[in-house]
Amino acid sequence: MSKNEISKGILHSLLVITGVLLTLYLLFEIKVLVGYLIIAGIISLIGRPIVIFLNNRLKLKNTTASIFTMFFFLAVIIGIISLFIPLVIEQGKNLSLLDIDSFQGNIKFLYAETSTYLNRFNIDLNNTIFNMDWLSNMDFGFVPEILNSLGKTLGNLTIGILSIMFISFFLLKDAMILERTLYVMIPKKSSKKFGKSFESIKLLLSRYFGGLILQIFILFVIYTIILLIIGTPNAFVIAFLCSLLNLIPFVGPVVGGILMILLTMSSHIGADFSSVILPKAIYVSIGFIFGQLIDNFFSQPYIFSNSVKSHPLEIFLIIITGGLLFGPLGMIAAIPTYTALKVIGKEFFSENRIVKELTKNL
């Protein structure tokens, strides 16, 4: 190999590395836009069956079907937001968010009542990590700061929703726009395999996100029934919020359970602790555990195995890996990313023994 060829090889490698680094830097700088595109892509995958139904059954044009689908999603978003307004108002009254002293007093009241009740069983909270010192030293001044930043957050959220809806509409209207964009980056000799894998990815992910909606709906129904039986105010909103948190594997259900118990307890501040607040908290805990058992042993295995064609243990390991590498967002994105990689692997590396074993059900 001549010096000229070596120099060209080194120069080519440097250019490739520079290009990759610049691309990563650009993606980092426009990470918000990338997030919008990812969410819009998910919405378009969820809305794809609706558009197909409107095209085939009602004979609507693609543009009209896409408009109807986007109006449906917009109505769902407005409905969800309107559901949360009464909960925020009521919890604001219960916890006196604008009165820091009252808010701190309510927290101390719940602590004192819990401590008094546990003393009957010779359990002293003051001798544990949950003692009164951390509560007395806690600065509750963060509450007004949260409220002050709420307006800015709502403004950014509005811009984000409108941007996502705009992008989603065009992805639904022209389902090939993303595929054509990606085709430009793919060598011609691989275009056929890419097209086949892209269609498989769209089909599997569309089933997966549809399965997630079914999973949330099942949990929502279970939680709503439990909260209505117990008599918790705003049962529908609390049930929806806690079922939505279930989208974050492992961590989400824990946060949802704690939130459900706290909202139930805070809705009955002022009532007798041992005869009202504590029993309701226990009943909510039992109901929550029941819902999680249904979800973990029936809903999730059936939905995931049928939608992404993966073994439950395989899914568990992938979610854990995603969480260890990228945190909660990694856990959420683990299954869709893994599914896409499996499909690509099957098309481009079908002779590999490991790939063949992992993709035998696809």
C-alpha angles and dihedrals in degrees: 000000000000126000089247092057091047090051091050091049092050091046091049091050092049091050091050092049091047091049092050092048092048090049092051091047091050092049090050092051093050095038091130091057090046088053090051090051093049093049091045089051091052091049091049090051091050091045094046095087089050092052091047090050092050090047097049104033104031095028092229121162117254093252093050092045090050091050091051090048093050091048088052092053091045091052090050091051093048090047092051092048092048090052092056096051095076091046093052092047094048095045088047089057094043095050096033091227093186092051108066094186091052091046092051090045092055091050091050090047092056090046093050093047092048091048092049092050094048091049087071087067093045092255112139113196091193089067093054134069087267093071128140095256096079090047094050092048095045115113108222091188088103090078096073089044089056090050092047091053092047093084093053091046092051090050093052090044091054092051090047094050093048092048092049093048091050093051092042092054093058092044089054094042094050108027091180097056094091092042092052090049092052092045089065090063096046123085113249093241090060097042095097094052090044092052092051093047092046092056091048091050092050092050095047095044091046088055091045096053090043087053091051090055089051090049092051091047093053092050091044091055093047094047093045093052091048094048093045091051091049091047101241114165117241090018094164094055096045091047092050094048093049093045090049090054087059087078087079102075118236095343096055097059091050092051090044092052093049091046092050092051094045094048090048092050094045090051089062101043108147095035122108109285102213097042102035117012100040097045091049091049090051093048091049090050092051091047092048092051090049090053091049092050090053090047097046099043102033116013103040100043092047096043097043097042092049098041103043098018095233133133115254091239090050090052092047093053093046092051092049090049092049091050094049092049103038108009124231094341089053090053091052094047096040099090098044091046093047091048092052091048091050092053092047090047092052092053100041104028102029093140094059110106095220093047091046091053094046094047101040092110096049 
